[in-house]
Short mmCIF file of N, CA and C in Angstrom, two decimals:
data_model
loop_
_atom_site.label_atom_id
_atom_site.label_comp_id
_atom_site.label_asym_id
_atom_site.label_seq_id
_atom_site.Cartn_x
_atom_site.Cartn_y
_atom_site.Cartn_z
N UNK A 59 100.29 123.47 88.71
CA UNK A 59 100.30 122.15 88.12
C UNK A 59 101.72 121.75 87.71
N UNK A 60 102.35 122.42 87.60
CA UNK A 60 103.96 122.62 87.15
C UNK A 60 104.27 121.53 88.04
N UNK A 61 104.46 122.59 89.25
CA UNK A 61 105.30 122.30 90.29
C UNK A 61 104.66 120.82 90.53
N UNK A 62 103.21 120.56 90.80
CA UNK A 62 102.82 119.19 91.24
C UNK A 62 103.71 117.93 90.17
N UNK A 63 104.20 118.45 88.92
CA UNK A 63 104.13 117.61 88.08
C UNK A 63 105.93 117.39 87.91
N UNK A 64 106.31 117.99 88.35
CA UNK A 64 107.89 118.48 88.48
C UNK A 64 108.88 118.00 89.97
N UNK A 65 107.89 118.37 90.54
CA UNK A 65 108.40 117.93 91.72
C UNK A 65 107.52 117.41 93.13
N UNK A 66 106.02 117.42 92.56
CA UNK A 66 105.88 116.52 93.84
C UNK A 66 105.37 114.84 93.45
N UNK A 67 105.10 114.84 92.25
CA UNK A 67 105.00 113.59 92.00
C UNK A 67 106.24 112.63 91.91
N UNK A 68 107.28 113.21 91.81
CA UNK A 68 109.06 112.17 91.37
C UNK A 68 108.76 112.16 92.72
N UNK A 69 108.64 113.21 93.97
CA UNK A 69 109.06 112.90 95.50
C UNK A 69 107.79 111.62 95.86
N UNK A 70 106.53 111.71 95.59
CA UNK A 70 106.09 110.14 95.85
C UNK A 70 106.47 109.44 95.09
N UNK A 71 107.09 109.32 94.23
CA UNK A 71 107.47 108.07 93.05
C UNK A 71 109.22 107.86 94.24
N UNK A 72 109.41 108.66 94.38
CA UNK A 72 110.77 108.17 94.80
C UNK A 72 110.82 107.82 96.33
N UNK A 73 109.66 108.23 96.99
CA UNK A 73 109.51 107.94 98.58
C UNK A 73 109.13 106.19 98.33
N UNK A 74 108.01 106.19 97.53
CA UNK A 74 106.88 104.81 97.12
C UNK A 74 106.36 104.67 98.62
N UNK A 75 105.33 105.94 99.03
CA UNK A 75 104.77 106.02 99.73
C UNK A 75 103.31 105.78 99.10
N UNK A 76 102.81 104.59 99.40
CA UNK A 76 101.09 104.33 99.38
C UNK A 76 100.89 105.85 100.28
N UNK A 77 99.21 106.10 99.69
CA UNK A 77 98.61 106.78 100.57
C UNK A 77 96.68 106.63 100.47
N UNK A 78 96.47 107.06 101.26
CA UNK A 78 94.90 106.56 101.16
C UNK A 78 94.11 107.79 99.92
N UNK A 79 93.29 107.30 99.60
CA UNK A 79 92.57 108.15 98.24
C UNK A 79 91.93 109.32 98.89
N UNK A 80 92.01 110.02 99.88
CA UNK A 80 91.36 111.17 100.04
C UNK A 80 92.77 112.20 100.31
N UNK A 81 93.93 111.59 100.84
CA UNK A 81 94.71 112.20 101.79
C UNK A 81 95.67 113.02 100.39
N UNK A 82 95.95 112.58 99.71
CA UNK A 82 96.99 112.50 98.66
C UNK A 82 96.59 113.59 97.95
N UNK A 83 95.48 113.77 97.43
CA UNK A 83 94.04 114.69 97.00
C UNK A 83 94.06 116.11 97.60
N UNK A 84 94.30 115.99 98.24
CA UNK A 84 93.93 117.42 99.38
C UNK A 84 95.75 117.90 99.41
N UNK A 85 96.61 116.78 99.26
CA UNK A 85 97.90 117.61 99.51
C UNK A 85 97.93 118.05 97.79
N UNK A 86 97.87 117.68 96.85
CA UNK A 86 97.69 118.12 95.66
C UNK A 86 96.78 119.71 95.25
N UNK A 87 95.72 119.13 95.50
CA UNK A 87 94.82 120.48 95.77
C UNK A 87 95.44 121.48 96.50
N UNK A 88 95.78 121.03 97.64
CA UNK A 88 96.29 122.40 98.51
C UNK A 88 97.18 123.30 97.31
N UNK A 89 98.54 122.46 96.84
CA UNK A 89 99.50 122.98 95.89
C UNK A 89 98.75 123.85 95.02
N UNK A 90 97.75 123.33 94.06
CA UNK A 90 97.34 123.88 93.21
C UNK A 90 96.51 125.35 93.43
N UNK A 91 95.76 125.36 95.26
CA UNK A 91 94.90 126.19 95.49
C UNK A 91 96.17 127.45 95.49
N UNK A 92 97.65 126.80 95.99
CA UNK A 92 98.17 127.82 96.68
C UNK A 92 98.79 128.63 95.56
N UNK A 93 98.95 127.88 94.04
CA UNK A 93 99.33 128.81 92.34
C UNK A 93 98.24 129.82 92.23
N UNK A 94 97.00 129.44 93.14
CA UNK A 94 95.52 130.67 92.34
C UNK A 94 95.57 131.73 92.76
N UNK A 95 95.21 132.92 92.04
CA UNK A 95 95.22 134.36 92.47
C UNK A 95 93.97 134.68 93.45
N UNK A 96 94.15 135.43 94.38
CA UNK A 96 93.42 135.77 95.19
C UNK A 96 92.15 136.94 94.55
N UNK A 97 90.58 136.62 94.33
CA UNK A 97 90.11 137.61 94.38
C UNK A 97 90.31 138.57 94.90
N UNK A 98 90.32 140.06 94.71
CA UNK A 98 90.08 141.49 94.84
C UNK A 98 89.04 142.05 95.13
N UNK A 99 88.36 142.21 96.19
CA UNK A 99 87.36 143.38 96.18
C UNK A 99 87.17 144.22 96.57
N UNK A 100 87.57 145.67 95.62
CA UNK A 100 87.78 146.72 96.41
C UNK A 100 86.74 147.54 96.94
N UNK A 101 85.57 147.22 97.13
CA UNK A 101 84.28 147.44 98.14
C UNK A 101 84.33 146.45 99.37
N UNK A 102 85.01 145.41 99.18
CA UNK A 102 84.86 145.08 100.62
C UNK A 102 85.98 144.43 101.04
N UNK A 103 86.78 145.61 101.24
CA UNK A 103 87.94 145.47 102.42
C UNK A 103 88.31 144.71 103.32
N UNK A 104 87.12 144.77 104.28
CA UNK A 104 86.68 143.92 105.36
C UNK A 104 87.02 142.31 105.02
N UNK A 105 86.53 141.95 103.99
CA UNK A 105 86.39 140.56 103.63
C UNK A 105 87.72 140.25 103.00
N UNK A 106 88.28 140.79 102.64
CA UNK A 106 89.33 141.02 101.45
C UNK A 106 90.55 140.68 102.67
N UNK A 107 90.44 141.19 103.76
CA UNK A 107 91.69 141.09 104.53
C UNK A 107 91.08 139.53 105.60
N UNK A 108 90.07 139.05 105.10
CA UNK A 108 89.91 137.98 106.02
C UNK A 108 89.99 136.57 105.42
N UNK A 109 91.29 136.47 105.98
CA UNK A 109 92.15 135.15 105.68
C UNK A 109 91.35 133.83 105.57
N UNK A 110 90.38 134.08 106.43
CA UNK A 110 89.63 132.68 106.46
C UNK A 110 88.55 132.45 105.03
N UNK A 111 87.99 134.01 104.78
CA UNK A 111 87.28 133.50 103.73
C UNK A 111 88.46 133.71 101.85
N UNK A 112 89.74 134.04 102.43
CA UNK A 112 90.81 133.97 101.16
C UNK A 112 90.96 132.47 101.02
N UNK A 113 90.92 132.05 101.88
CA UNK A 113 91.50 130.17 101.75
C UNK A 113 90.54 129.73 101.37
N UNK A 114 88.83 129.93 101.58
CA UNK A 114 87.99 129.47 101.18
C UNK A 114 88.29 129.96 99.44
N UNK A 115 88.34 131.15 99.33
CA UNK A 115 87.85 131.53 97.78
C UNK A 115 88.85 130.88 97.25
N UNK A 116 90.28 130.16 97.65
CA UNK A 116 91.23 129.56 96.90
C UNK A 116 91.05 128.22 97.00
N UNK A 117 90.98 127.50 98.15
CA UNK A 117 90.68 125.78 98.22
C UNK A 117 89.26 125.75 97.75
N UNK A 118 88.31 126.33 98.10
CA UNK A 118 86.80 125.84 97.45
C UNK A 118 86.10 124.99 98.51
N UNK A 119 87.38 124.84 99.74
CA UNK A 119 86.80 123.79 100.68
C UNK A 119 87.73 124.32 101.53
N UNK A 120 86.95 123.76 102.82
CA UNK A 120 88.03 123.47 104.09
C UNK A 120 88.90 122.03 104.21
N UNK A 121 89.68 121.99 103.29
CA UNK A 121 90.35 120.57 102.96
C UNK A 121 91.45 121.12 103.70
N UNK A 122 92.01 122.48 103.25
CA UNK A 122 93.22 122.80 103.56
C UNK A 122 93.53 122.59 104.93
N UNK A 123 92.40 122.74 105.80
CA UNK A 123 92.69 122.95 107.12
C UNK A 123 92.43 122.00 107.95
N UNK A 124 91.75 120.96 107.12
CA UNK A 124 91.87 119.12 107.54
C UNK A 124 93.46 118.93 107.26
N UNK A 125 94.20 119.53 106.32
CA UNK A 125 95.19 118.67 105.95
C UNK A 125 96.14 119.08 107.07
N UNK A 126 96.22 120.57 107.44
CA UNK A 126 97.02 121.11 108.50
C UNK A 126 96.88 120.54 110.24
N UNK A 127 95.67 120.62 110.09
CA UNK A 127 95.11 119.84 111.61
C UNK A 127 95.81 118.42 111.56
N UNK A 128 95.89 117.97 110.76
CA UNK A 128 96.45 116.58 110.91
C UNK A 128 97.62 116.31 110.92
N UNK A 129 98.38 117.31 110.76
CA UNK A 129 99.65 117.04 110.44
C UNK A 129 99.92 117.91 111.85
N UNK A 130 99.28 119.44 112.37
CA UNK A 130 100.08 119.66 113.53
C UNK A 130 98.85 119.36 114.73
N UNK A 131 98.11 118.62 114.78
CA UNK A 131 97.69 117.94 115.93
C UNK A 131 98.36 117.35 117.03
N UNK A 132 99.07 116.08 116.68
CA UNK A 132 100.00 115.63 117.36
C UNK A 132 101.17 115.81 117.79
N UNK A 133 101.86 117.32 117.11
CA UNK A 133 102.48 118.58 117.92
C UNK A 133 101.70 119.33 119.42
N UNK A 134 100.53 119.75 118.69
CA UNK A 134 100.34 120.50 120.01
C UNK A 134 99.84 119.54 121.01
N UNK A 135 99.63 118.06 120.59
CA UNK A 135 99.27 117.37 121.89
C UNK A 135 100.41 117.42 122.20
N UNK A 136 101.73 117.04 122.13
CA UNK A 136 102.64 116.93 122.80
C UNK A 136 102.81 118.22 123.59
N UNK A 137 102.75 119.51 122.80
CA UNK A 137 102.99 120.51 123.68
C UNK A 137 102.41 120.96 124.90
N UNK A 138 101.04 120.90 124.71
CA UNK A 138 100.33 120.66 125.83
C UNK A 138 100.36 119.78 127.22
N UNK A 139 101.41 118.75 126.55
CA UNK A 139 102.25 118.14 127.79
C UNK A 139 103.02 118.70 128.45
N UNK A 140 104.06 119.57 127.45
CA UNK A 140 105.07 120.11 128.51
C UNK A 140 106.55 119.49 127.25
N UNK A 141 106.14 118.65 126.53
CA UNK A 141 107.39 117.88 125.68
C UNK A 141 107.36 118.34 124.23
N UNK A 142 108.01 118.86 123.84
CA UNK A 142 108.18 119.17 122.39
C UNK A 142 109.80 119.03 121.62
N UNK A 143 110.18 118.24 120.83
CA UNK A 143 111.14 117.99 120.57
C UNK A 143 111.20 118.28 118.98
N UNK A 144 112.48 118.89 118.63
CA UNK A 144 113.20 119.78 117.19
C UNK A 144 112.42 119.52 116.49
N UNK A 145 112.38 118.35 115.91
CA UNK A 145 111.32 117.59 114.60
C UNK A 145 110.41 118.33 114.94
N UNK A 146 108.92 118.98 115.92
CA UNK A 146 108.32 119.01 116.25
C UNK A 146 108.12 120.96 115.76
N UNK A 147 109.61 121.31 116.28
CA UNK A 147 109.27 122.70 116.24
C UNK A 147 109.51 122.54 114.47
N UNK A 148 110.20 122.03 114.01
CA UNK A 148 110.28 122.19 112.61
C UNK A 148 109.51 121.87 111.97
N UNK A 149 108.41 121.56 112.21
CA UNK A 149 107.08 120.92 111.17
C UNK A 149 106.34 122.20 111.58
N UNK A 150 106.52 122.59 112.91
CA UNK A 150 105.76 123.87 113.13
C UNK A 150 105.99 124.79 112.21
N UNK A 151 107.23 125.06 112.20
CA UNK A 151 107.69 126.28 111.50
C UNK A 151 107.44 126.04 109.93
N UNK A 152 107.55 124.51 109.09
CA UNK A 152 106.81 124.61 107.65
C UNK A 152 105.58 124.64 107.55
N UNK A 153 104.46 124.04 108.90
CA UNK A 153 103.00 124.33 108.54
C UNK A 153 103.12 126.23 108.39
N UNK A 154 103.83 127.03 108.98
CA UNK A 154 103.71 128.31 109.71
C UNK A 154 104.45 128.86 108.37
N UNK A 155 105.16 128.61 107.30
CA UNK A 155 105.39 129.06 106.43
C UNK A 155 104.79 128.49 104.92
N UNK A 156 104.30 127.49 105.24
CA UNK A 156 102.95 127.45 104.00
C UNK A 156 102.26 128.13 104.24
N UNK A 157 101.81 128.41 105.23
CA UNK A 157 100.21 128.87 105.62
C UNK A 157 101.43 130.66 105.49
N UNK A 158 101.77 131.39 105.85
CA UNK A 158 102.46 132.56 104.73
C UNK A 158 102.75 132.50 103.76
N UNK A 159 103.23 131.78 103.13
CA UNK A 159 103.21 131.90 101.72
C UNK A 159 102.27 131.41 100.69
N UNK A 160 100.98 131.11 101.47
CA UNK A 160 99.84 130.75 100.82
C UNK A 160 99.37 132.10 100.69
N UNK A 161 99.52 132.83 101.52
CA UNK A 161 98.59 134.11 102.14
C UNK A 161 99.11 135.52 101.55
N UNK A 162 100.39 135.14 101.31
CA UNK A 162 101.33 136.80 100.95
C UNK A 162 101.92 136.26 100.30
N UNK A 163 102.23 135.54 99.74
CA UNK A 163 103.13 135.35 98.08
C UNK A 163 102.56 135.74 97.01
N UNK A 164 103.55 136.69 95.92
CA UNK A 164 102.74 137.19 94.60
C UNK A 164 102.45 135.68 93.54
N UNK A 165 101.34 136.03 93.44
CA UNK A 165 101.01 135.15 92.21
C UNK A 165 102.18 134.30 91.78
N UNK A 166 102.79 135.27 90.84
CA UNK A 166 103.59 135.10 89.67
C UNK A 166 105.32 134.15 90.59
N UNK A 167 105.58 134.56 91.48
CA UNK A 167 106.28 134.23 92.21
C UNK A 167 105.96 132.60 93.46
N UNK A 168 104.64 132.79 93.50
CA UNK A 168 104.45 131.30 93.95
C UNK A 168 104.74 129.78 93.57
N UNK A 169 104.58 129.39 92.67
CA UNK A 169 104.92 128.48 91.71
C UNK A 169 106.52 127.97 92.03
N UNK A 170 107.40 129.17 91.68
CA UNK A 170 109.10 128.64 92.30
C UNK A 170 109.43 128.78 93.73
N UNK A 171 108.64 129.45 94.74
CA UNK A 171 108.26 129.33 95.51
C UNK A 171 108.33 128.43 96.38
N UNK A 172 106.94 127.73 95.95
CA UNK A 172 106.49 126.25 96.66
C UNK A 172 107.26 125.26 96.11
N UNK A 173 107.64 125.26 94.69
CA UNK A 173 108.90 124.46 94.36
C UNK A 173 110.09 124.46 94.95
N UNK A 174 110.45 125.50 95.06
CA UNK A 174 112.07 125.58 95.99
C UNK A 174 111.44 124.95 97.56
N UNK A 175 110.75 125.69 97.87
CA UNK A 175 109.90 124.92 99.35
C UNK A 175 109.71 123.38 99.90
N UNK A 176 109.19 123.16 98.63
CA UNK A 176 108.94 121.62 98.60
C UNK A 176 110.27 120.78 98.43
N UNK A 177 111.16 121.14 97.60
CA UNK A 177 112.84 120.54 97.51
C UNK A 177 113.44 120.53 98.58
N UNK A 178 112.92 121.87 99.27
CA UNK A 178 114.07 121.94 100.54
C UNK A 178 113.35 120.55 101.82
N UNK A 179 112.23 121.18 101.74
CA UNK A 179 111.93 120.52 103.13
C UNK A 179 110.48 120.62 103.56
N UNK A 180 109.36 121.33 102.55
CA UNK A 180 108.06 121.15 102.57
C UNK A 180 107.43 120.06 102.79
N UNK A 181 107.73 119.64 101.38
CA UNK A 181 106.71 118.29 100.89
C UNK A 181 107.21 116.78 101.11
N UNK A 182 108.39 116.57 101.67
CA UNK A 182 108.92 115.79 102.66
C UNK A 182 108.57 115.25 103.70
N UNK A 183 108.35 116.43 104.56
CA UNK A 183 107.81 116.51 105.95
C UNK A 183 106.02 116.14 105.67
N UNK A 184 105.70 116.91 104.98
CA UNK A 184 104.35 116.39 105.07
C UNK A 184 104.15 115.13 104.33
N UNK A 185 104.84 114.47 103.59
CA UNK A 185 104.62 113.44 103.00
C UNK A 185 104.87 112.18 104.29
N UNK A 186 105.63 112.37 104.70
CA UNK A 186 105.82 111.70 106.50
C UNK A 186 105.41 111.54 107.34
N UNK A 187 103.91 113.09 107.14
CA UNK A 187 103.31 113.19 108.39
C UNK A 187 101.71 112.66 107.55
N UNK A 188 101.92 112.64 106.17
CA UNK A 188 100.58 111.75 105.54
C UNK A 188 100.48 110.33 105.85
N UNK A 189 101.63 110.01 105.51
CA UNK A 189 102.33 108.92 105.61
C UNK A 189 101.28 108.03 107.21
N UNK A 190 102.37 108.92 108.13
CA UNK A 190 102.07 108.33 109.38
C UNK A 190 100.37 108.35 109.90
N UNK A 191 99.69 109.44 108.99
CA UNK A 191 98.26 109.50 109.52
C UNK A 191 97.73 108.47 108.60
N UNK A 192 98.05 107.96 107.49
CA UNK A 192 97.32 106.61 106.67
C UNK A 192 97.91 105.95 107.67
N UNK A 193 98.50 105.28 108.38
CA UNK A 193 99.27 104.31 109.12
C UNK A 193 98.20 104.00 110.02
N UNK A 194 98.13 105.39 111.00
CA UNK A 194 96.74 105.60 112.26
C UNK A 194 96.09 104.88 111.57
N UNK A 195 95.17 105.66 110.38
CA UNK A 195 94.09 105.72 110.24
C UNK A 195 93.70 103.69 109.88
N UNK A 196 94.57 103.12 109.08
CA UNK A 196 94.98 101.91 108.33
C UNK A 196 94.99 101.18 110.26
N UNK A 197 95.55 101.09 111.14
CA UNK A 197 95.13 100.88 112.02
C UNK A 197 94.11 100.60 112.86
N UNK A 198 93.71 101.91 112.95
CA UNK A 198 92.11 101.96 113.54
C UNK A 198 91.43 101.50 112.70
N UNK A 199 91.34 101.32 110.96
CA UNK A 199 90.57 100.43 110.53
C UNK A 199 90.46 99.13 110.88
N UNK A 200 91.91 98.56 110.80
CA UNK A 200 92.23 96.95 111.17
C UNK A 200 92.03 96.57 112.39
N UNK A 201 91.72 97.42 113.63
CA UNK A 201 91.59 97.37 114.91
C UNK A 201 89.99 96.81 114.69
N UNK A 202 89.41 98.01 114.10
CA UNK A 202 87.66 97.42 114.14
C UNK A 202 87.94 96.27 113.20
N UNK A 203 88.31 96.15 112.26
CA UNK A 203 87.81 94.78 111.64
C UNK A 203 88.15 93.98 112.34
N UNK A 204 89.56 93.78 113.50
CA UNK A 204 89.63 92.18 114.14
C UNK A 204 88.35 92.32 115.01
N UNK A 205 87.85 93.61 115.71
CA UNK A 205 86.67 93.05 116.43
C UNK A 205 85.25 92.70 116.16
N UNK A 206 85.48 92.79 114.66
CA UNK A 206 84.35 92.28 113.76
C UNK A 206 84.79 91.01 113.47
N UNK A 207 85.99 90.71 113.27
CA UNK A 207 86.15 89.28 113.09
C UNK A 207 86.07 88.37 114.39
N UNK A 208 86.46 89.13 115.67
CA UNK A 208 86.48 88.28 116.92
C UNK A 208 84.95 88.18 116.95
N UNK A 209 83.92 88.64 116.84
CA UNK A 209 82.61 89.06 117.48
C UNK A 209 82.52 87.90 116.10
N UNK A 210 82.07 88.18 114.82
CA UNK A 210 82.06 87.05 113.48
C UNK A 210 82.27 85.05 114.19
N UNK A 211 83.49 85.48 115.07
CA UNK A 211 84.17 84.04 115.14
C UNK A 211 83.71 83.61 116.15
N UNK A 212 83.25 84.51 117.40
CA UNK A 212 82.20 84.37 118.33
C UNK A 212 81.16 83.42 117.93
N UNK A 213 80.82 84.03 117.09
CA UNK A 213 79.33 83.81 116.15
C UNK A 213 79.42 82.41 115.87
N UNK A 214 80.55 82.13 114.94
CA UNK A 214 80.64 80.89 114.12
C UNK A 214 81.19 80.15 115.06
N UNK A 215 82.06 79.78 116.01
CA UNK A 215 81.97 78.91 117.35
C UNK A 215 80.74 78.51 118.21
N UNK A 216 79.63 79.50 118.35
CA UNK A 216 78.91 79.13 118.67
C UNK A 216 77.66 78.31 118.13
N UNK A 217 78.00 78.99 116.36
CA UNK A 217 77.05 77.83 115.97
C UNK A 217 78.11 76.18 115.35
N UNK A 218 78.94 76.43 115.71
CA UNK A 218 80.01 75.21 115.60
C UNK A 218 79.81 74.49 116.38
N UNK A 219 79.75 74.52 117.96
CA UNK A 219 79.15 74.37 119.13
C UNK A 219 77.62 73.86 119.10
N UNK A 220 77.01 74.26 118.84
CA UNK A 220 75.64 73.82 118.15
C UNK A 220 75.62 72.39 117.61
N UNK A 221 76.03 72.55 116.33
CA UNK A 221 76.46 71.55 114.94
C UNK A 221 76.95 70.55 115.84
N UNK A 222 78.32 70.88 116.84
CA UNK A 222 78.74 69.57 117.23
C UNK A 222 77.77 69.25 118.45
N UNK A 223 76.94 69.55 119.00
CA UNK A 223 75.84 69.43 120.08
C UNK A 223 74.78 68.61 119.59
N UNK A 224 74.35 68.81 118.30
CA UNK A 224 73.43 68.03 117.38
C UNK A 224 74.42 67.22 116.91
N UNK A 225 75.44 67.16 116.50
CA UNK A 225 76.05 66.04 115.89
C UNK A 225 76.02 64.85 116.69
N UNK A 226 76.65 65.43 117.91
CA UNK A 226 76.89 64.18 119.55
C UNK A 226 75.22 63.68 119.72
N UNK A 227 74.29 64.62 119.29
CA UNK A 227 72.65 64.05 120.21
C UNK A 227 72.41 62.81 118.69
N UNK A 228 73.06 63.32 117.48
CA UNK A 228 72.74 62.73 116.43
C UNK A 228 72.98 61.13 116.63
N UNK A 229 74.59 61.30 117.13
CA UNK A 229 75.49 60.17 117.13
C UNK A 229 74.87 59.33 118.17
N UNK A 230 74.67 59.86 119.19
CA UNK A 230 73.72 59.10 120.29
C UNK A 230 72.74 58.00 119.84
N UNK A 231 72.24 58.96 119.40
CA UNK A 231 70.23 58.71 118.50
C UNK A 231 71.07 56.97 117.81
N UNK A 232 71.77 57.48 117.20
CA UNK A 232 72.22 56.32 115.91
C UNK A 232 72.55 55.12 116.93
N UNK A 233 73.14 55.14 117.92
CA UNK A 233 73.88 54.71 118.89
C UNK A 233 72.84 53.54 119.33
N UNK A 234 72.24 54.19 119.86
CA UNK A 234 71.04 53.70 120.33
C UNK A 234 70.22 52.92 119.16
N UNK A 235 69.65 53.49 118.39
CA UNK A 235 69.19 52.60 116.81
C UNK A 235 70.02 51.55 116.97
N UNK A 236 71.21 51.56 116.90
CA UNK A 236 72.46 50.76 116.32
C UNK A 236 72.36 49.30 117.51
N UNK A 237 72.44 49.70 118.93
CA UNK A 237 71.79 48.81 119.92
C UNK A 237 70.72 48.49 119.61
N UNK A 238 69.78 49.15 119.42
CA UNK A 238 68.23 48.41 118.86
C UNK A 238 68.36 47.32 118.02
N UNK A 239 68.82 47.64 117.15
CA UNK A 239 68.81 46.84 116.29
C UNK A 239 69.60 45.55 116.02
N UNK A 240 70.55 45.73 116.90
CA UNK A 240 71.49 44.45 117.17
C UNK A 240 70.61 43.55 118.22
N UNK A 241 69.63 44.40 119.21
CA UNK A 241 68.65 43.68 119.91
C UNK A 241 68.02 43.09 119.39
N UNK A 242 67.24 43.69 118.40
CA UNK A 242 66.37 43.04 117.43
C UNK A 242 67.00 41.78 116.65
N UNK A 243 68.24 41.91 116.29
CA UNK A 243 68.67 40.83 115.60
C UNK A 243 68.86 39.60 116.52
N UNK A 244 69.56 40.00 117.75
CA UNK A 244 69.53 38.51 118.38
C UNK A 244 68.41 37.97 118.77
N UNK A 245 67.13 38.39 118.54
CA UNK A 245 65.63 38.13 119.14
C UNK A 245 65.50 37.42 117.97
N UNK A 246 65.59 37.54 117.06
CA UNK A 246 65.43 36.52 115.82
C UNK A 246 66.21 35.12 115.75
#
């Protein structure tokens, strides 16, 4: 909580990076999961050396590994192309050293740790790569809403279309009355 309060909150106060209410959450949490001491159980070894259920007993969730997927997703798509460029290997190499020093850092030693980590070049990078996934995501929202608004405006043109269809049969109608009745008057 230190460290969140020391140094990763001045780095969003000083980026004035908006971020969406789930994303921000999970990079916080992660910090905090990564200060907690790892249960011990010395009957079961087995479990004790398995990383997957250590991150569980520390995040409480698989948040951690939403937050990582998202940030090196669009690395390994590129790699899988054949194109990978510096920026690319270097986000590799801080997901690849959180995820160690989540795993093998002493307790007591984590805390300045992830602080020195985060100053240098941690919480930067991922604040960039949060950044850019609220952007996507803020996107693909606004993408569906224009086609809720195009399909909406669809809608309301066609009953506009309507309105002025009855308006013109209206205007007609009157039209006609309006001749009637001028008939009628010169018959008098």
């Amino acid at each position: 909580m230190m460290v969140m309060e020391n140094v990763v909150i001045p780095l969003l106060l000083a980026h004035g990076m908006n971020f969406s209410s789930t994303l921000l959450p999970q990079l916080l949490k992660l910090l905090t999961a990564m200060l907690l001491p790892v249960p011990f159980y010395s009957m079961e070894r087995p479990r004790q050396m398995d990383f997957v259920c250590r991150l569980m007993e520390r995040c409480g969730t698989d948040e951690f590994f939403t937050l990582l997927i998202q940030s090196v997703a669009p690395v390994a798509e590129k790699r899988s192309q054949g194109v990978i460029q510096k920026e690319d290997v270097v986000l590799l190499e801080v997901v690849l050293k959180m995820v160690t020093l989540f795993f093998t850092g002493r307790k007591e030693a984590m805390s300045n740790v992830i602080g020195a980590f985060a100053r240098n070049h941690g919480i930067e990078l991922f604040l960039v790569i949060i950044n850019q996934n609220y952007a996507r995501i803020e996107s693909k929202r606004n993408s569906s809403n224009m086609e809720a608004l195009r399909e909406g405006y669809t809608q309301i043109l066609s009953k506009r279309n309507a309105m002025i269809l009855l308006l013109f049969f209206w205007m007609i109608k009157m039209k006609k009355n309006q001749e009637l009745w001028c008939s009628m008057k010169m018959l008098r």
